Amino acid sequence: DQQVKQNSPSLSVQEGRISILNCDYTNSMFDYFLWYKKYPAEGPTFLISISSIKDKNEDGRFTVFLNKSAKHLSLHIVPSQPGDSAVYFCAAIHTGANNLFFGTGTRLTVIP
Amino acid sequence: EAGVAQSPRYKIIEKRQSVAFWCNPISGHATLYWYQQILGQGPKLLIQFQNNGVVDDSQLPKDRFSAERLKGVDSTLKIQPAKLEDSAVYLCASSPGLGSYNEQFFGPGTRLTVL
């Protein structure tokens, strides 16, 4: 049962434009959400997170938006850079459960 | 600061053989995680340690998988006997404490191929 879903396996964006990566979840108990970035042959690295008490969190070029009623979150990257090309994983947790659930990932390619 | 170390990086075995993976977390990190990432899927938590105690192993197939974290530092994950469906990347991660997912650091992983 895939509780966190990323329905777009890949996304291509021109350098300088906005990248929008989407994520949906089914478990209403999730109260903390994270995005990880993964380069080939490396482990995922933490990028940005958001608590369910917020609807937006911003860190430099990266902004995560949370829509709890729709059980949907998105990661915006503005402006996109070639170094942002990687696989992005959305993850969610019910903090009382100690179990982090990952989506299947979206491969972002930023074209110079 | 040294990151999470894992070895081997690659392993190819035949089904029904056994295999072991090793992880050395970041110094001082109390929490250690093992994840399984099957091709085309996201990482799935197998087991979580706090120091040398198990916090969560609900998704560990205990009939064939075992893990230990002696002295609360290094950890090993073993599969015995391996099945074809165990082919995956096994990721180790560590964090300073329980719930500190913002500070969860992953190792490069071990890619296991079962023939």
JSON list of N, CA and C in Angstrom, two decimals, chain B residues 19-23 32-35 45-49 51-71 73-80 90-92:
[
{"chain": "B", "resi": 19, "resn": "VAL", "atom": "N", "xyz": [24.24, -13.12, 2.87]},
{"chain": "B", "resi": 19, "resn": "VAL", "atom": "CA", "xyz": [25.02, -11.91, 2.61]},
{"chain": "B", "resi": 19, "resn": "VAL", "atom": "C", "xyz": [24.90, -11.00, 3.83]},
{"chain": "B", "resi": 20, "resn": "ALA", "atom": "N", "xyz": [25.93, -10.19, 4.03]},
{"chain": "B", "resi": 20, "resn": "ALA", "atom": "CA", "xyz": [25.91, -9.25, 5.15]},
{"chain": "B", "resi": 20, "resn": "ALA", "atom": "C", "xyz": [26.40, -7.89, 4.68]},
{"chain": "B", "resi": 21, "resn": "PHE", "atom": "N", "xyz": [25.78, -6.85, 5.22]},
{"chain": "B", "resi": 21, "resn": "PHE", "atom": "CA", "xyz": [26.15, -5.48, 4.91]},
{"chain": "B", "resi": 21, "resn": "PHE", "atom": "C", "xyz": [26.57, -4.80, 6.21]},
{"chain": "B", "resi": 22, "resn": "TRP", "atom": "N", "xyz": [27.49, -3.87, 6.06]},
{"chain": "B", "resi": 22, "resn": "TRP", "atom": "CA", "xyz": [28.02, -3.17, 7.23]},
{"chain": "B", "resi": 22, "resn": "TRP", "atom": "C", "xyz": [27.79, -1.68, 7.11]},
{"chain": "B", "resi": 23, "resn": "CYS", "atom": "N", "xyz": [27.51, -1.04, 8.25]},
{"chain": "B", "resi": 23, "resn": "CYS", "atom": "CA", "xyz": [27.27, 0.39, 8.28]},
{"chain": "B", "resi": 23, "resn": "CYS", "atom": "C", "xyz": [27.98, 1.01, 9.47]},
{"chain": "B", "resi": 32, "resn": "LEU", "atom": "N", "xyz": [20.02, 4.84, 14.22]},
{"chain": "B", "resi": 32, "resn": "LEU", "atom": "CA", "xyz": [20.50, 4.24, 12.97]},
{"chain": "B", "resi": 32, "resn": "LEU", "atom": "C", "xyz": [19.35, 3.53, 12.29]},
{"chain": "B", "resi": 33, "resn": "TYR", "atom": "N", "xyz": [19.29, 3.68, 10.97]},
{"chain": "B", "resi": 33, "resn": "TYR", "atom": "CA", "xyz": [18.19, 3.14, 10.17]},
{"chain": "B", "resi": 33, "resn": "TYR", "atom": "C", "xyz": [18.76, 2.28, 9.04]},
{"chain": "B", "resi": 34, "resn": "TRP", "atom": "N", "xyz": [18.06, 1.21, 8.72]},
{"chain": "B", "resi": 34, "resn": "TRP", "atom": "CA", "xyz": [18.32, 0.45, 7.49]},
{"chain": "B", "resi": 34, "resn": "TRP", "atom": "C", "xyz": [17.08, 0.55, 6.61]},
{"chain": "B", "resi": 35, "resn": "TYR", "atom": "N", "xyz": [17.30, 0.93, 5.34]},
{"chain": "B", "resi": 35, "resn": "TYR", "atom": "CA", "xyz": [16.23, 1.02, 4.36]},
{"chain": "B", "resi": 35, "resn": "TYR", "atom": "C", "xyz": [16.51, 0.06, 3.20]},
{"chain": "B", "resi": 45, "resn": "LEU", "atom": "N", "xyz": [11.67, 1.64, 5.15]},
{"chain": "B", "resi": 45, "resn": "LEU", "atom": "CA", "xyz": [12.37, 1.37, 6.41]},
{"chain": "B", "resi": 45, "resn": "LEU", "atom": "C", "xyz": [12.27, -0.10, 6.77]},
{"chain": "B", "resi": 46, "resn": "LEU", "atom": "N", "xyz": [13.41, -0.71, 7.06]},
{"chain": "B", "resi": 46, "resn": "LEU", "atom": "CA", "xyz": [13.43, -2.09, 7.53]},
{"chain": "B", "resi": 46, "resn": "LEU", "atom": "C", "xyz": [13.53, -2.16, 9.05]},
{"chain": "B", "resi": 47, "resn": "ILE", "atom": "N", "xyz": [14.45, -1.40, 9.61]},
{"chain": "B", "resi": 47, "resn": "ILE", "atom": "CA", "xyz": [14.68, -1.45, 11.05]},
{"chain": "B", "resi": 47, "resn": "ILE", "atom": "C", "xyz": [15.30, -0.14, 11.51]},
{"chain": "B", "resi": 48, "resn": "GLN", "atom": "N", "xyz": [14.98, 0.22, 12.75]},
{"chain": "B", "resi": 48, "resn": "GLN", "atom": "CA", "xyz": [15.50, 1.46, 13.34]},
{"chain": "B", "resi": 48, "resn": "GLN", "atom": "C", "xyz": [16.04, 1.14, 14.73]},
{"chain": "B", "resi": 49, "resn": "PHE", "atom": "N", "xyz": [17.26, 1.59, 14.99]},
{"chain": "B", "resi": 49, "resn": "PHE", "atom": "CA", "xyz": [17.90, 1.41, 16.29]},
{"chain": "B", "resi": 49, "resn": "PHE", "atom": "C", "xyz": [18.03, 2.75, 17.01]},
{"chain": "B", "resi": 51, "resn": "ASN", "atom": "N", "xyz": [20.55, 3.84, 19.88]},
{"chain": "B", "resi": 51, "resn": "ASN", "atom": "CA", "xyz": [21.74, 3.24, 20.50]},
{"chain": "B", "resi": 51, "resn": "ASN", "atom": "C", "xyz": [21.80, 1.77, 20.07]},
{"chain": "B", "resi": 52, "resn": "ASN", "atom": "N", "xyz": [21.80, 0.81, 20.97]},
{"chain": "B", "resi": 52, "resn": "ASN", "atom": "CA", "xyz": [21.85, -0.58, 20.51]},
{"chain": "B", "resi": 52, "resn": "ASN", "atom": "C", "xyz": [20.53, -1.30, 20.68]},
{"chain": "B", "resi": 53, "resn": "GLY", "atom": "N", "xyz": [19.46, -0.54, 20.94]},
{"chain": "B", "resi": 53, "resn": "GLY", "atom": "CA", "xyz": [18.15, -1.14, 21.07]},
{"chain": "B", "resi": 53, "resn": "GLY", "atom": "C", "xyz": [17.29, -0.92, 19.84]},
{"chain": "B", "resi": 54, "resn": "VAL", "atom": "N", "xyz": [16.44, -1.90, 19.53]},
{"chain": "B", "resi": 54, "resn": "VAL", "atom": "CA", "xyz": [15.55, -1.80, 18.37]},
{"chain": "B", "resi": 54, "resn": "VAL", "atom": "C", "xyz": [14.32, -0.96, 18.72]},
{"chain": "B", "resi": 55, "resn": "VAL", "atom": "N", "xyz": [14.07, 0.08, 17.90]},
{"chain": "B", "resi": 55, "resn": "VAL", "atom": "CA", "xyz": [12.89, 0.92, 18.10]},
{"chain": "B", "resi": 55, "resn": "VAL", "atom": "C", "xyz": [11.72, 0.41, 17.26]},
{"chain": "B", "resi": 56, "resn": "ASP", "atom": "N", "xyz": [12.04, 0.02, 16.01]},
{"chain": "B", "resi": 56, "resn": "ASP", "atom": "CA", "xyz": [10.98, -0.41, 15.09]},
{"chain": "B", "resi": 56, "resn": "ASP", "atom": "C", "xyz": [11.57, -1.40, 14.11]},
{"chain": "B", "resi": 57, "resn": "ASP", "atom": "N", "xyz": [11.05, -2.59, 14.09]},
{"chain": "B", "resi": 57, "resn": "ASP", "atom": "CA", "xyz": [11.46, -3.59, 13.07]},
{"chain": "B", "resi": 57, "resn": "ASP", "atom": "C", "xyz": [10.23, -4.23, 12.46]},
{"chain": "B", "resi": 58, "resn": "SER", "atom": "N", "xyz": [9.14, -3.49, 12.43]},
{"chain": "B", "resi": 58, "resn": "SER", "atom": "CA", "xyz": [7.87, -4.04, 11.97]},
{"chain": "B", "resi": 58, "resn": "SER", "atom": "C", "xyz": [7.88, -4.44, 10.50]},
{"chain": "B", "resi": 59, "resn": "GLN", "atom": "N", "xyz": [8.76, -3.82, 9.69]},
{"chain": "B", "resi": 59, "resn": "GLN", "atom": "CA", "xyz": [8.79, -4.15, 8.27]},
{"chain": "B", "resi": 59, "resn": "GLN", "atom": "C", "xyz": [9.99, -5.01, 7.89]},
{"chain": "B", "resi": 60, "resn": "LEU", "atom": "N", "xyz": [10.66, -5.55, 8.87]},
{"chain": "B", "resi": 60, "resn": "LEU", "atom": "CA", "xyz": [11.80, -6.43, 8.61]},
{"chain": "B", "resi": 60, "resn": "LEU", "atom": "C", "xyz": [11.29, -7.87, 8.46]},
{"chain": "B", "resi": 61, "resn": "PRO", "atom": "N", "xyz": [11.56, -8.51, 7.30]},
{"chain": "B", "resi": 61, "resn": "PRO", "atom": "CA", "xyz": [11.16, -9.92, 7.14]},
{"chain": "B", "resi": 61, "resn": "PRO", "atom": "C", "xyz": [12.03, -10.82, 8.02]},
{"chain": "B", "resi": 62, "resn": "LYS", "atom": "N", "xyz": [11.56, -11.05, 9.20]},
{"chain": "B", "resi": 62, "resn": "LYS", "atom": "CA", "xyz": [12.42, -11.66, 10.23]},
{"chain": "B", "resi": 62, "resn": "LYS", "atom": "C", "xyz": [12.74, -13.14, 9.96]},
{"chain": "B", "resi": 63, "resn": "ASP", "atom": "N", "xyz": [12.05, -13.75, 9.01]},
{"chain": "B", "resi": 63, "resn": "ASP", "atom": "CA", "xyz": [12.39, -15.14, 8.71]},
{"chain": "B", "resi": 63, "resn": "ASP", "atom": "C", "xyz": [13.72, -15.24, 7.97]},
{"chain": "B", "resi": 64, "resn": "ARG", "atom": "N", "xyz": [14.14, -14.14, 7.33]},
{"chain": "B", "resi": 64, "resn": "ARG", "atom": "CA", "xyz": [15.39, -14.21, 6.58]},
{"chain": "B", "resi": 64, "resn": "ARG", "atom": "C", "xyz": [16.33, -13.05, 6.84]},
{"chain": "B", "resi": 65, "resn": "PHE", "atom": "N", "xyz": [15.82, -11.95, 7.36]},
{"chain": "B", "resi": 65, "resn": "PHE", "atom": "CA", "xyz": [16.63, -10.76, 7.63]},
{"chain": "B", "resi": 65, "resn": "PHE", "atom": "C", "xyz": [16.91, -10.65, 9.13]},
{"chain": "B", "resi": 66, "resn": "SER", "atom": "N", "xyz": [18.12, -10.23, 9.44]},
{"chain": "B", "resi": 66, "resn": "SER", "atom": "CA", "xyz": [18.45, -9.92, 10.83]},
{"chain": "B", "resi": 66, "resn": "SER", "atom": "C", "xyz": [19.39, -8.73, 10.84]},
{"chain": "B", "resi": 67, "resn": "ALA", "atom": "N", "xyz": [19.36, -8.00, 11.93]},
{"chain": "B", "resi": 67, "resn": "ALA", "atom": "CA", "xyz": [20.24, -6.83, 12.06]},
{"chain": "B", "resi": 67, "resn": "ALA", "atom": "C", "xyz": [20.65, -6.69, 13.50]},
{"chain": "B", "resi": 68, "resn": "GLU", "atom": "N", "xyz": [21.83, -6.16, 13.68]},
{"chain": "B", "resi": 68, "resn": "GLU", "atom": "CA", "xyz": [22.29, -5.88, 15.04]},
{"chain": "B", "resi": 68, "resn": "GLU", "atom": "C", "xyz": [23.13, -4.61, 15.04]},
{"chain": "B", "resi": 69, "resn": "ARG", "atom": "N", "xyz": [23.18, -4.01, 16.21]},
{"chain": "B", "resi": 69, "resn": "ARG", "atom": "CA", "xyz": [24.00, -2.81, 16.37]},
{"chain": "B", "resi": 69, "resn": "ARG", "atom": "C", "xyz": [24.71, -2.95, 17.71]},
{"chain": "B", "resi": 70, "resn": "LEU", "atom": "N", "xyz": [25.85, -3.59, 17.64]},
{"chain": "B", "resi": 70, "resn": "LEU", "atom": "CA", "xyz": [26.60, -3.84, 18.85]},
{"chain": "B", "resi": 70, "resn": "LEU", "atom": "C", "xyz": [27.23, -2.55, 19.35]},
{"chain": "B", "resi": 71, "resn": "LYS", "atom": "N", "xyz": [27.21, -2.36, 20.66]},
{"chain": "B", "resi": 71, "resn": "LYS", "atom": "CA", "xyz": [27.84, -1.20, 21.31]},
{"chain": "B", "resi": 71, "resn": "LYS", "atom": "C", "xyz": [27.28, 0.13, 20.83]},
{"chain": "B", "resi": 73, "resn": "VAL", "atom": "N", "xyz": [27.08, 1.48, 17.95]},
{"chain": "B", "resi": 73, "resn": "VAL", "atom": "CA", "xyz": [27.82, 2.24, 16.91]},
{"chain": "B", "resi": 73, "resn": "VAL", "atom": "C", "xyz": [27.56, 1.57, 15.56]},
{"chain": "B", "resi": 74, "resn": "ASP", "atom": "N", "xyz": [28.49, 0.70, 15.13]},
{"chain": "B", "resi": 74, "resn": "ASP", "atom": "CA", "xyz": [28.35, 0.03, 13.84]},
{"chain": "B", "resi": 74, "resn": "ASP", "atom": "C", "xyz": [27.15, -0.91, 13.84]},
{"chain": "B", "resi": 75, "resn": "SER", "atom": "N", "xyz": [26.69, -1.19, 12.61]},
{"chain": "B", "resi": 75, "resn": "SER", "atom": "CA", "xyz": [25.56, -2.10, 12.48]},
{"chain": "B", "resi": 75, "resn": "SER", "atom": "C", "xyz": [25.79, -3.03, 11.30]},
{"chain": "B", "resi": 76, "resn": "THR", "atom": "N", "xyz": [25.25, -4.24, 11.39]},
{"chain": "B", "resi": 76, "resn": "THR", "atom": "CA", "xyz": [25.26, -5.16, 10.26]},
{"chain": "B", "resi": 76, "resn": "THR", "atom": "C", "xyz": [23.84, -5.62, 9.98]},
{"chain": "B", "resi": 77, "resn": "LEU", "atom": "N", "xyz": [23.56, -5.78, 8.70]},
{"chain": "B", "resi": 77, "resn": "LEU", "atom": "CA", "xyz": [22.28, -6.31, 8.23]},
{"chain": "B", "resi": 77, "resn": "LEU", "atom": "C", "xyz": [22.59, -7.59, 7.47]},
{"chain": "B", "resi": 78, "resn": "LYS", "atom": "N", "xyz": [21.91, -8.67, 7.81]},
{"chain": "B", "resi": 78, "resn": "LYS", "atom": "CA", "xyz": [22.18, -9.95, 7.17]},
{"chain": "B", "resi": 78, "resn": "LYS", "atom": "C", "xyz": [20.91, -10.50, 6.52]},
{"chain": "B", "resi": 79, "resn": "ILE", "atom": "N", "xyz": [21.12, -11.16, 5.40]},
{"chain": "B", "resi": 79, "resn": "ILE", "atom": "CA", "xyz": [20.02, -11.86, 4.71]},
{"chain": "B", "resi": 79, "resn": "ILE", "atom": "C", "xyz": [20.45, -13.31, 4.54]},
{"chain": "B", "resi": 80, "resn": "GLN", "atom": "N", "xyz": [19.59, -14.21, 5.05]},
{"chain": "B", "resi": 80, "resn": "GLN", "atom": "CA", "xyz": [19.93, -15.63, 4.97]},
{"chain": "B", "resi": 80, "resn": "GLN", "atom": "C", "xyz": [18.66, -16.46, 5.03]},
{"chain": "B", "resi": 90, "resn": "TYR", "atom": "N", "xyz": [20.48, -1.26, -0.44]},
{"chain": "B", "resi": 90, "resn": "TYR", "atom": "CA", "xyz": [20.26, -1.20, 1.01]},
{"chain": "B", "resi": 90, "resn": "TYR", "atom": "C", "xyz": [20.97, 0.03, 1.55]},
{"chain": "B", "resi": 91, "resn": "LEU", "atom": "N", "xyz": [20.17, 0.93, 2.07]},
{"chain": "B", "resi": 91, "resn": "LEU", "atom": "CA", "xyz": [20.68, 2.21, 2.56]},
{"chain": "B", "resi": 91, "resn": "LEU", "atom": "C", "xyz": [20.72, 2.22, 4.08]},
{"chain": "B", "resi": 92, "resn": "CYS", "atom": "N", "xyz": [21.81, 2.72, 4.59]},
{"chain": "B", "resi": 92, "resn": "CYS", "atom": "CA", "xyz": [21.93, 2.95, 6.03]},
{"chain": "B", "resi": 92, "resn": "CYS", "atom": "C", "xyz": [21.88, 4.46, 6.25]}
]
